[in-house]
CSV table of C-alpha atoms and ligand atoms in Angstrom, one decimal:
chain,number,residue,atom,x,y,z
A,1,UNK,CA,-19.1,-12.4,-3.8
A,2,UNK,CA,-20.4,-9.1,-4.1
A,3,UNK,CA,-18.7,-5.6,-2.7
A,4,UNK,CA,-20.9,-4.8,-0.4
A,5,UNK,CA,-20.4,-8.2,1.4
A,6,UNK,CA,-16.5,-7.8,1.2
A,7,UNK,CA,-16.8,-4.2,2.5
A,8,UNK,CA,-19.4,-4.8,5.4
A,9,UNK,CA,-19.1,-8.5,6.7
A,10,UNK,CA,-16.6,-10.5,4.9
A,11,UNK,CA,-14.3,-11.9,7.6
A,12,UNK,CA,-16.5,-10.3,9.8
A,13,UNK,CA,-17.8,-12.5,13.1
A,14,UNK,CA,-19.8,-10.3,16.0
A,15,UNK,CA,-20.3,-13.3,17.9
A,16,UNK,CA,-16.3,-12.9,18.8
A,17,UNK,CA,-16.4,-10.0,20.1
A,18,UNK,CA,-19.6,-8.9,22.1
A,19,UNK,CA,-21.7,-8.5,19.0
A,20,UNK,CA,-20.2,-5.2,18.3
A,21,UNK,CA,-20.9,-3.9,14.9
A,22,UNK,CA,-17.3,-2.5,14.3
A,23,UNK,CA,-15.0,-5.0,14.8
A,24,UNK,CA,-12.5,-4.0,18.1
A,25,UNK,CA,-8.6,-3.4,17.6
A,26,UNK,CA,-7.2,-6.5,19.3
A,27,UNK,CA,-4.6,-4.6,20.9
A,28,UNK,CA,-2.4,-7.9,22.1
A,29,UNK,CA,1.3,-8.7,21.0
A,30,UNK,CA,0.8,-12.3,21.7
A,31,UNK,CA,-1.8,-14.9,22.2
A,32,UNK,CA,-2.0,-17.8,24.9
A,33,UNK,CA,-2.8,-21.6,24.2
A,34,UNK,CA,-4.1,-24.1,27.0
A,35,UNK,CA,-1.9,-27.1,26.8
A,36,UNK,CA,1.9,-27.3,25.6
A,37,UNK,CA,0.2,-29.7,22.2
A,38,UNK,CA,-1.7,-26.8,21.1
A,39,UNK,CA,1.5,-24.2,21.6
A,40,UNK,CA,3.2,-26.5,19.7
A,41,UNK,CA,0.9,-26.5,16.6
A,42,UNK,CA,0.6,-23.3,16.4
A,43,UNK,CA,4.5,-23.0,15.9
A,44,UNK,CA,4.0,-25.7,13.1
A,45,UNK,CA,1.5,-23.2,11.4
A,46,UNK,CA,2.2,-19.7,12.3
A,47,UNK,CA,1.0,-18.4,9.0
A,48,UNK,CA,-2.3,-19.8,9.8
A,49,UNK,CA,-2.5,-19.1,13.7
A,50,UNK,CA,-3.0,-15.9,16.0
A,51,UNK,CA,-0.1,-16.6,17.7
A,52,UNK,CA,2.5,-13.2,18.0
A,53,UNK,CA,0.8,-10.1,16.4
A,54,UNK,CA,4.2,-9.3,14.1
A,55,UNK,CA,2.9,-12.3,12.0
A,56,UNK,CA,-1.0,-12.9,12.5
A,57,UNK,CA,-3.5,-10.6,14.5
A,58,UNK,CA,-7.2,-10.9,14.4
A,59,UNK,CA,-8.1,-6.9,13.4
A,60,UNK,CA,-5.5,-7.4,10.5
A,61,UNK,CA,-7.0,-11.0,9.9
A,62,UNK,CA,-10.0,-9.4,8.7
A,63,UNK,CA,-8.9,-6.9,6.5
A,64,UNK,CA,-6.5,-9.4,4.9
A,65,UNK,CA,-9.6,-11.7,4.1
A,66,UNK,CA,-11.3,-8.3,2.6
A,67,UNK,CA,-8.8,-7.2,0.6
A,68,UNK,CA,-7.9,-10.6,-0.8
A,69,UNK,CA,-11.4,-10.9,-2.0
A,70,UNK,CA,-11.6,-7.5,-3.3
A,71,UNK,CA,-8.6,-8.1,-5.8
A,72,UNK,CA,-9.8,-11.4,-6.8
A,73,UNK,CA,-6.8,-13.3,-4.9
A,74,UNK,CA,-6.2,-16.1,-2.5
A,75,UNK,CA,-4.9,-14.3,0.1
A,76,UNK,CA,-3.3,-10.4,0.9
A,77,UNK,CA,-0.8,-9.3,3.2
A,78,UNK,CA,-1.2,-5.4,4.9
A,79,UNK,CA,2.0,-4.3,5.5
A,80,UNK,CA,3.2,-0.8,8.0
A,81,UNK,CA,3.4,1.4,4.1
A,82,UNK,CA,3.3,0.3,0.6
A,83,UNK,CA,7.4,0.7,0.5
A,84,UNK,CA,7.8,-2.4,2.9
A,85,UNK,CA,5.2,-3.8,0.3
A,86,UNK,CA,7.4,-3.1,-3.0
A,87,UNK,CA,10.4,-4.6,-0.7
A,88,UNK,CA,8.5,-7.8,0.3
A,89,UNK,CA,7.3,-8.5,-2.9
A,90,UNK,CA,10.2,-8.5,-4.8
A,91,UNK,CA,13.1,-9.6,-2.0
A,92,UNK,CA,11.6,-13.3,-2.0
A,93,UNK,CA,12.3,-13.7,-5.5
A,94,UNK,CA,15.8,-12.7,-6.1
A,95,UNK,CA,19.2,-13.8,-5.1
A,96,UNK,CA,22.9,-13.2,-6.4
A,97,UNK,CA,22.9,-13.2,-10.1
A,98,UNK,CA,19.2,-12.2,-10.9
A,99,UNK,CA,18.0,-9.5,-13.1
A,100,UNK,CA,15.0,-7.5,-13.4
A,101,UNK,CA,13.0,-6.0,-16.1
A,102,UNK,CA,11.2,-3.0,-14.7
A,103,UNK,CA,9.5,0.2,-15.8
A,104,UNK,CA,11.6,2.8,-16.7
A,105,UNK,CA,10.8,5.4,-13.6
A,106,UNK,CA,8.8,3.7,-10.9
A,107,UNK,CA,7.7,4.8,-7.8
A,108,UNK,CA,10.5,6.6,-6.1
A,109,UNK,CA,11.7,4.0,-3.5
A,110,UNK,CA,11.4,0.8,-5.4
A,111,UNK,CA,13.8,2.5,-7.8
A,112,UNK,CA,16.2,3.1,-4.9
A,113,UNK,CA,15.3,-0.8,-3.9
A,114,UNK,CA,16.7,-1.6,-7.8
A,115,UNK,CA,19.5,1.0,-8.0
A,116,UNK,CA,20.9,0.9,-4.5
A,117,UNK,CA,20.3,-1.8,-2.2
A,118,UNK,CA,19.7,-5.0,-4.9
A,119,UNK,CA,23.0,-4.2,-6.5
A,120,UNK,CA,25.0,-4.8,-3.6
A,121,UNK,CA,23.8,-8.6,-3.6
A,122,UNK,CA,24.4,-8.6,-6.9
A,123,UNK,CA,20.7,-8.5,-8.7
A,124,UNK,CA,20.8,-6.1,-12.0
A,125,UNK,CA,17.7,-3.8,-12.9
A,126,UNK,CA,16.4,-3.2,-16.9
A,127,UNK,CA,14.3,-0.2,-17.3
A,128,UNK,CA,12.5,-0.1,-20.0
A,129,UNK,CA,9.4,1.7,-22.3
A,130,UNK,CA,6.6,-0.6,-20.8
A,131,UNK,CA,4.0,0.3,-22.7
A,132,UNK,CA,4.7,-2.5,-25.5
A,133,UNK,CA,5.1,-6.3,-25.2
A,134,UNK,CA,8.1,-6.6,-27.4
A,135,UNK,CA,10.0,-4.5,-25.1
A,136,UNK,CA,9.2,-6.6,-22.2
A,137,UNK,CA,10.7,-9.1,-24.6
A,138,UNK,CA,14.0,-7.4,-25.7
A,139,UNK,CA,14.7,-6.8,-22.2
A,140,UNK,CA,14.5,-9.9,-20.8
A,141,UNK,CA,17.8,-12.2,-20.2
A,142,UNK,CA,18.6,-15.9,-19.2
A,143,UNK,CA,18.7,-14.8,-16.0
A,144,UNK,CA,16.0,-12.4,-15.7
A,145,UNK,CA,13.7,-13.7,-12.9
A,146,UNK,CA,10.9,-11.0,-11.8
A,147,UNK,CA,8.8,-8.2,-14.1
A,148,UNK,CA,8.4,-4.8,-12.3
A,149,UNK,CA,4.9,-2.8,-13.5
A,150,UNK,CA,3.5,0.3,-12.2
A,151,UNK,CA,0.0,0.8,-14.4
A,152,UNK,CA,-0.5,3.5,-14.4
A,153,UNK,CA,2.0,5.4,-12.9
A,154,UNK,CA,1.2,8.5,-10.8
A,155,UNK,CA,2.5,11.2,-12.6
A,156,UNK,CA,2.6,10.5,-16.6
A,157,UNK,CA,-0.1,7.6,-16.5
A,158,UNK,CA,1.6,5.6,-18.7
A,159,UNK,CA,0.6,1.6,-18.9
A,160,UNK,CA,1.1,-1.4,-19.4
A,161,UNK,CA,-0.4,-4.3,-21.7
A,162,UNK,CA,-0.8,-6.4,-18.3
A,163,UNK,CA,-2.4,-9.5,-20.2
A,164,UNK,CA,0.5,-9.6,-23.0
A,165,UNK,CA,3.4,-8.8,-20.2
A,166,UNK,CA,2.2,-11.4,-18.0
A,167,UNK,CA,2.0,-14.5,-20.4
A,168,UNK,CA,5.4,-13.9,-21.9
A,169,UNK,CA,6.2,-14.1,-18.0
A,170,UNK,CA,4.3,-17.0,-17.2
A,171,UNK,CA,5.7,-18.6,-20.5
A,172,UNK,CA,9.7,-18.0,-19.1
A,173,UNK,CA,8.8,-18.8,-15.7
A,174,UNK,CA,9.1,-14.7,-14.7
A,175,UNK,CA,7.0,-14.0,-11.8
A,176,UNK,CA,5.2,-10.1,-12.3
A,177,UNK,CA,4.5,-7.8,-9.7
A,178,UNK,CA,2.6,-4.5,-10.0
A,179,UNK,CA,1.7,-1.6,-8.7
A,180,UNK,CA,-1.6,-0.9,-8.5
A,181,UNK,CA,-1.9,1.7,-6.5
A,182,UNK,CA,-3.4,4.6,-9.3
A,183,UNK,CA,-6.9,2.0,-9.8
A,184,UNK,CA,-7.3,-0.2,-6.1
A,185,UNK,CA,-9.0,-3.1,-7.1
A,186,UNK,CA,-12.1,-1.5,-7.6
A,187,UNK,CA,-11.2,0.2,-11.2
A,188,UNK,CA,-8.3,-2.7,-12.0
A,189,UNK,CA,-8.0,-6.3,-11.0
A,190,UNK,CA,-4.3,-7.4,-12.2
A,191,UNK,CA,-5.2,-10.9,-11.1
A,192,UNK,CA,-7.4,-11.3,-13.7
A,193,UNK,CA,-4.9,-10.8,-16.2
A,194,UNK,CA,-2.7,-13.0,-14.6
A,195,UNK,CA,-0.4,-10.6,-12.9
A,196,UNK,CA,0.8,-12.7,-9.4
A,197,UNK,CA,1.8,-9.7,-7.3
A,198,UNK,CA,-0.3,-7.2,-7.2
A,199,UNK,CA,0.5,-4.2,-4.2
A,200,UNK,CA,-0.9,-0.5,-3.4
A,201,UNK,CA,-0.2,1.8,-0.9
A,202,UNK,CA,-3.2,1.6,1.2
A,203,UNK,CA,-1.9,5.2,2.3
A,204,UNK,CA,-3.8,6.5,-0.5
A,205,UNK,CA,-7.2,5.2,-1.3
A,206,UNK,CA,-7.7,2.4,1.0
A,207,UNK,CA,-7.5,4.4,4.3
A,208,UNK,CA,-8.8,7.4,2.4
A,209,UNK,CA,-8.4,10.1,5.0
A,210,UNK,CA,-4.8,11.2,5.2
A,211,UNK,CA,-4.3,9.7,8.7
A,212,UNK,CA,-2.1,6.1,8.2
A,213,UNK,CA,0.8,4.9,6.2
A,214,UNK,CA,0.1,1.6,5.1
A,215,UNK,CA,0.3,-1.1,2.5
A,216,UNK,CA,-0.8,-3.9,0.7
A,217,UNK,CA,0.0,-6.9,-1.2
A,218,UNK,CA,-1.9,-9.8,-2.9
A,219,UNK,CA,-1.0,-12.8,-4.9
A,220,UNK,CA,-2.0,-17.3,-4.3
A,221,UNK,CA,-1.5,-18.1,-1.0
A,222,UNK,CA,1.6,-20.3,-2.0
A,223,UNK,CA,3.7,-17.0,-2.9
A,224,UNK,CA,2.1,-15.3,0.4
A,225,UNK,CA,3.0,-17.7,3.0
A,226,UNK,CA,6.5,-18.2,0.8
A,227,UNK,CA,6.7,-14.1,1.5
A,228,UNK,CA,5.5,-14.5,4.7
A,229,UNK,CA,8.1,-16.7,6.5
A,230,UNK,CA,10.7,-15.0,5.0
A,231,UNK,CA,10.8,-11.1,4.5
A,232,UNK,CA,7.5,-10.2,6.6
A,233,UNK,CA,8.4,-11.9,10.1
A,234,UNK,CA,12.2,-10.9,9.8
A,235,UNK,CA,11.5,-7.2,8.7
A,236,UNK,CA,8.2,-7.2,11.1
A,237,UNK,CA,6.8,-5.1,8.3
A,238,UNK,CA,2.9,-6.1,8.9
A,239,UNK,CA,0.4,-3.1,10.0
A,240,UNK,CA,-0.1,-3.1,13.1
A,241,UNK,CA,-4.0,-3.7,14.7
A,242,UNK,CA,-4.9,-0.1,14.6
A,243,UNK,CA,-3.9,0.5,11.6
A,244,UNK,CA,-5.7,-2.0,10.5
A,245,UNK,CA,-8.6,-1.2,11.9
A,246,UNK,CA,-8.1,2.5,10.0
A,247,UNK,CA,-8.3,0.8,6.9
A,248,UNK,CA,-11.1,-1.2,7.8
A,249,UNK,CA,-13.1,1.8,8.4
A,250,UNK,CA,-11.9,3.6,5.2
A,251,UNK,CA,-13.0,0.4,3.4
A,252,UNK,CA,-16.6,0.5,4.3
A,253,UNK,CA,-16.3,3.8,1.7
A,254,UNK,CA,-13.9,3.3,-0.5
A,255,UNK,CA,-16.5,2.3,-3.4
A,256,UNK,CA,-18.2,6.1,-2.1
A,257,UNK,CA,-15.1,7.9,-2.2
A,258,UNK,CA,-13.6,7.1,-5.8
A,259,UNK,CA,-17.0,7.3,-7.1
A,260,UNK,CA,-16.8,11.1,-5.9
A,261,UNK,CA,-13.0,11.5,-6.9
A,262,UNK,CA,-13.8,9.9,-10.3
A,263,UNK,CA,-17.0,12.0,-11.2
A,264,UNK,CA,-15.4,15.5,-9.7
A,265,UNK,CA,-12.3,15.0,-11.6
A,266,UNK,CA,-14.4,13.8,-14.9
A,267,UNK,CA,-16.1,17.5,-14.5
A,268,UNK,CA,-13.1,19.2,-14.2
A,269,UNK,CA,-10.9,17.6,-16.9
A,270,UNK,CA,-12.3,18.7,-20.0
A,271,UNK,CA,-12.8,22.3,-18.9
A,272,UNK,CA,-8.9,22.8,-17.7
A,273,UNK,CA,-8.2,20.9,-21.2
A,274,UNK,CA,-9.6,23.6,-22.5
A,275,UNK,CA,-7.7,27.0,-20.8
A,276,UNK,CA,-5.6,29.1,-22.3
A,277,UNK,CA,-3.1,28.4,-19.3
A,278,UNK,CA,-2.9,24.8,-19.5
A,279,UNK,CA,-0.5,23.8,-22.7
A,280,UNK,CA,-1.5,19.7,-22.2
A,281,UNK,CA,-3.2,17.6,-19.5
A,282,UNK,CA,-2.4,14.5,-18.7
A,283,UNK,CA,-5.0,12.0,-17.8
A,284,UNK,CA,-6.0,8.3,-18.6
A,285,UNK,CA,-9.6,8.9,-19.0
A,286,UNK,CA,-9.3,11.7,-21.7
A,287,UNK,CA,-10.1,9.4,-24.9
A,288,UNK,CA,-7.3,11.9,-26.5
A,289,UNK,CA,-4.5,10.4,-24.1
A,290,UNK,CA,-2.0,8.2,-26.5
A,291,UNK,CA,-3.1,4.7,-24.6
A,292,UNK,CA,-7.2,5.6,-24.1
A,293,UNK,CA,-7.7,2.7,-25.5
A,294,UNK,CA,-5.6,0.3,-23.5
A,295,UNK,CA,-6.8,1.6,-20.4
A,296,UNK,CA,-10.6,1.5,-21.4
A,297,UNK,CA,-9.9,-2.5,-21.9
A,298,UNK,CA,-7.6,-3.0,-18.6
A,299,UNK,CA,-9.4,-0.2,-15.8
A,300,UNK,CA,-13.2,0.6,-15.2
A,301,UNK,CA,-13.0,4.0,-14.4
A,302,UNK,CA,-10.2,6.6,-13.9
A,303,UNK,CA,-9.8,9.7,-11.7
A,304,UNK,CA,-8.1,11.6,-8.9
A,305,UNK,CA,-4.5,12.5,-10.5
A,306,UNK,CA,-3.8,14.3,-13.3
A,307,UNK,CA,-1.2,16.2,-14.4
A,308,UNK,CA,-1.1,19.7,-16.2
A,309,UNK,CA,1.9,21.4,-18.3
A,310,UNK,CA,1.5,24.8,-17.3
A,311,UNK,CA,2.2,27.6,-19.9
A,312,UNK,CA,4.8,29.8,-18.4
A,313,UNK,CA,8.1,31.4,-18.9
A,314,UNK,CA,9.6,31.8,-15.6
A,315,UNK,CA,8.8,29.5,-12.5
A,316,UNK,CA,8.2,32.3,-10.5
A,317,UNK,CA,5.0,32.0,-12.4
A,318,UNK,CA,4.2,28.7,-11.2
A,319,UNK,CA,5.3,28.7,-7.5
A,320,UNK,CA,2.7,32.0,-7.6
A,321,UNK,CA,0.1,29.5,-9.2
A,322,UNK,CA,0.5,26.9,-6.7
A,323,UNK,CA,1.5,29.0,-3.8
A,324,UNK,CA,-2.5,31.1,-4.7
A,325,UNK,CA,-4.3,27.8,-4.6
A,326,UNK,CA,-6.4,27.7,-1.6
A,327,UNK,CA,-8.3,24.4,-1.7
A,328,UNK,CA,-5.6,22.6,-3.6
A,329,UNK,CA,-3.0,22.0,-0.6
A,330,UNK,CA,0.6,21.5,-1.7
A,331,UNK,CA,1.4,18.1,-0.2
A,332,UNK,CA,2.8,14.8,-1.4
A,333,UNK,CA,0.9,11.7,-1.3
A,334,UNK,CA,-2.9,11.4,-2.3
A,335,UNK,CA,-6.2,9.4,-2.1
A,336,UNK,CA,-7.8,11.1,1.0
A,337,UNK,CA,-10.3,13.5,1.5
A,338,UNK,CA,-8.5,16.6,0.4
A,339,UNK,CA,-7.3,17.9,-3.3
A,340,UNK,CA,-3.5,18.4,-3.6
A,341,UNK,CA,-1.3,19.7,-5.8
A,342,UNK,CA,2.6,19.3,-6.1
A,343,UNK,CA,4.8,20.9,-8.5
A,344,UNK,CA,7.6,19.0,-10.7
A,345,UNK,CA,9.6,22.4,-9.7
A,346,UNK,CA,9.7,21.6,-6.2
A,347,UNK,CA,11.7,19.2,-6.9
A,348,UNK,CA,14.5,21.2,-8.0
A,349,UNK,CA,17.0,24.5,-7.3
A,350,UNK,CA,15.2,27.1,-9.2
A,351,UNK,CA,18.1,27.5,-11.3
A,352,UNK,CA,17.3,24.2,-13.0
A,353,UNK,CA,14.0,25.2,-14.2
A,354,UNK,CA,13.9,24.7,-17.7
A,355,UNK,CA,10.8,26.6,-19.2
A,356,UNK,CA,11.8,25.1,-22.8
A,357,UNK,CA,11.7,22.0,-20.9
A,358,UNK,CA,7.6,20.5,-20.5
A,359,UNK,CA,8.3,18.0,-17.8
A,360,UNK,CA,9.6,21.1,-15.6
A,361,UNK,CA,6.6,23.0,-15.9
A,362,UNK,CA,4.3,20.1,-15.1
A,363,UNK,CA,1.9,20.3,-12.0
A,364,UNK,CA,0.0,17.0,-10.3
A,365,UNK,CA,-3.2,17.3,-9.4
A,366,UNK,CA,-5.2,15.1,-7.0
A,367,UNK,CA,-8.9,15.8,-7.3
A,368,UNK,CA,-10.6,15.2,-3.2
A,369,UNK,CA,-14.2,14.8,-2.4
A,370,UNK,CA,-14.9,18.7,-2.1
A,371,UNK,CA,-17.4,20.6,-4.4
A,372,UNK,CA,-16.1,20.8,-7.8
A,373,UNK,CA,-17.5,23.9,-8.4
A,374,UNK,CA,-15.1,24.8,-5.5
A,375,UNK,CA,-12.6,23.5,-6.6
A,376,UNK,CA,-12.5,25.0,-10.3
A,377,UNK,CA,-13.2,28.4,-8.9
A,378,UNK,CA,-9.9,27.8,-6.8
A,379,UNK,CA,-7.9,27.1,-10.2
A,380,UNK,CA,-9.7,29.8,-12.0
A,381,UNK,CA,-8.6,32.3,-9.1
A,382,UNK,CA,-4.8,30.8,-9.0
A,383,UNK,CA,-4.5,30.8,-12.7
A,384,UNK,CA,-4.4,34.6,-13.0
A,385,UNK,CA,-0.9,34.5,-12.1
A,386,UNK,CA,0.2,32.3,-15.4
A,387,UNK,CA,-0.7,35.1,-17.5
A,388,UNK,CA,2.5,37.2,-18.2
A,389,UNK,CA,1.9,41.2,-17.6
A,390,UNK,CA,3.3,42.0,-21.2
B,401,PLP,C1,2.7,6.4,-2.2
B,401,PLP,C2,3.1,5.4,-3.2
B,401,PLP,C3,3.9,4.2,-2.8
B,401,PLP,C4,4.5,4.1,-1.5
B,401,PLP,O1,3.5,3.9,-0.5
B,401,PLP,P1,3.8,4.4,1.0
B,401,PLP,O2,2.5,4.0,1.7
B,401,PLP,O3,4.0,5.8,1.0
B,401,PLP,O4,5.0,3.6,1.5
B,401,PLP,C5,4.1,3.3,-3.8
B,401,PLP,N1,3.6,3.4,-5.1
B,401,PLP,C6,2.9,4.5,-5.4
B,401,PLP,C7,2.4,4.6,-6.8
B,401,PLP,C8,2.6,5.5,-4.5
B,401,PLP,O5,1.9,6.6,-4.9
């Protein structure tokens, strides 16, 4: 099945709904049956009926069948943000007892899922160097049930060996769930590697235009309906219609939009490489970053975060840099239309800041579909204040 069928028709049925070419939010909480037998079955089948919109709705029936095909899997479910994603992906699989090997530093709320809420019940977290097989292996206990992997990650782009992680799993009987939020499906299909859980936000590149919180998660239909009538109906953590319908329309350009974000930010990598201002960058695509190689074999294409170490003594230095940036807005989150920029320094009282410290002085970058001439005149202009007045 090509892209351009998933993207424009796949699930897709006019007939339904008065031929319109965009497919209508079906704005119902619940659905009607004609006879008490056919009620009935749908209560037998609920995972496979429109019958209460917190489980199945038609406008999020469609983008499920889109998104499954897009990763390669047998079915997807689009949850109200990738967090309830992460939760509902790994909840299922754990109970008193369990341990988990996961990357060391995931994204920020499924390592307050592992720290904070699993312990209570009694489920332990590893964190571990992921970027080798062996450690995958050294971690791993009797009891260790489920394999956490963010690849890359969204600040230091480390990876993972997804192919070598996920048959030591299958060969325990580990289930592996990843993040795959950095690629979409489009630049990285964990599937294929035989990764079962695969999630992203869809906050980021799927809806593409800063305007819905939203998540996704992929995997056999077997672990999906298992995940299904258990964590999604009692959390009620599906999207709702219209914001499915948001993602359907940011789908139609998804394969546009990272093209852009991938050629902008492969003009504008090599040249901040090379300033006087920027001690190291940070980015999978640069053949010198320490696993090039590994994500040339696992991810077609790379683009839209990177990270700089800034050279400079005092963070005033830096909250001037930022703070100057004009077409770079200081926000979290990325994947829309508009370049950002956050600061590592933000994230702590200025009398932390380190400057002997790299990690303190690091800035993320997401590169957005403006004019990349723009948007290294906007650095150029910003990056006056790194130079110290000596
Ligand atoms: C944003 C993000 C999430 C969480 O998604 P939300 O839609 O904000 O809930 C998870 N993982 C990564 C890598 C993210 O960037």
């Amino acid at each position: 099945m090509d892209i351009s069928y998933i993207l424009n028709q796949l699930g897709e049925d006019h007939h339904e709904y008065f031929n319109a070419v965009a497919p209508p939010i079906v704005q119902s909480s619940n659905f009607q049956f004609d006879t008490v037998d056919q009620l009935r079955q749908a209560f037998a089948a609920e995972y496979d009926v429109f019958l209460y919109s917190r489980g199945n709705n038609p406008t999020v029936d469609i983008l499920r069948q889109k998104l499954a095909a897009l990763d390669g899997a047998e079915d997807a479910l689009v949850f109200n943000s990738g967090a309830s994603a992460i939760f509902c992906a790994v909840l299922p699989f754990v109970k008193q007892g369990d341990h988990i090997v996961s990357v060391r530093s995931p994204y920020t709320w499924a390592q307050r899922l592992f720290d904070v809420i699993l312990p209570r019940f009694g489920v332990s977290t590893t964190y571990i160097d992921g970027t080798e097989p062996d450690h995958w292996q050294q971690a791993t206990q009797p009891n260790t049930v489920l394999y956490y992997l963010e690849s890359p990650n969204s600040w230091t782009y480390q990876l993972q060996p997804l192919e070598a992680v996920a048959s030591l799993a299958r060969s325990r009987g580990i289930i592996t769930v990843i993040d795959n939020s950095y690629c979409t499906p489009l630049w990285q299909q964990p599937h294929r590697f035989g990764i079962d859980l695969s999630l992203q936000s869809a906050t980021k590149y799927l809806g593409g235009h800063s305007d819905c919180v939203a998540g996704v998660l992929t995997g056999s239909k077997a672990h999906m309906s298992q995940i299904f009538y258990s964590e999604y109906m009692t959390t009620g953590a599906g999207a709702t219609p219209f914001h499915a319908w948001l993602l359907l329309r940011g789908l139609r350009t998804l394969p546009l939009r990272l093209q852009r974000v991938a050629d902008s930010t492969a003009r504008l990598w090599p040249w901040l490489k090379q300033q006087p201002w920027v001690e190291q960058l940070l980015f999978p695509g640069d053949p010198d970053f320490p696993q090039a190689g590994l994500a040339r074999q696992q991810m077609s294409n790379a683009g839209g975060l990177l990270t700089l170490v800034l050279r400079a003594q005092r963070v005033e230095q830096i909250e001037a840099f930022c703070n100057a940036l004009q077409r770079f807005r200081m926000a979290v989150s990325w994947g829309g239309h508009e370049s950002l920029l956050i600061p590592k320094c933000a994230g702590m009282p200025r009398q932390q800041f380190d400057a002997a410290n790299p990690a303190h002085r690091q800035v993320r970058l997401y590169v957005g579909l403006e004019e990349p001439t723009v948007l290294q005149a906007d650095l150029e202009q910003a990056s006056q204040h790194l130079i110290d007045p000596t």
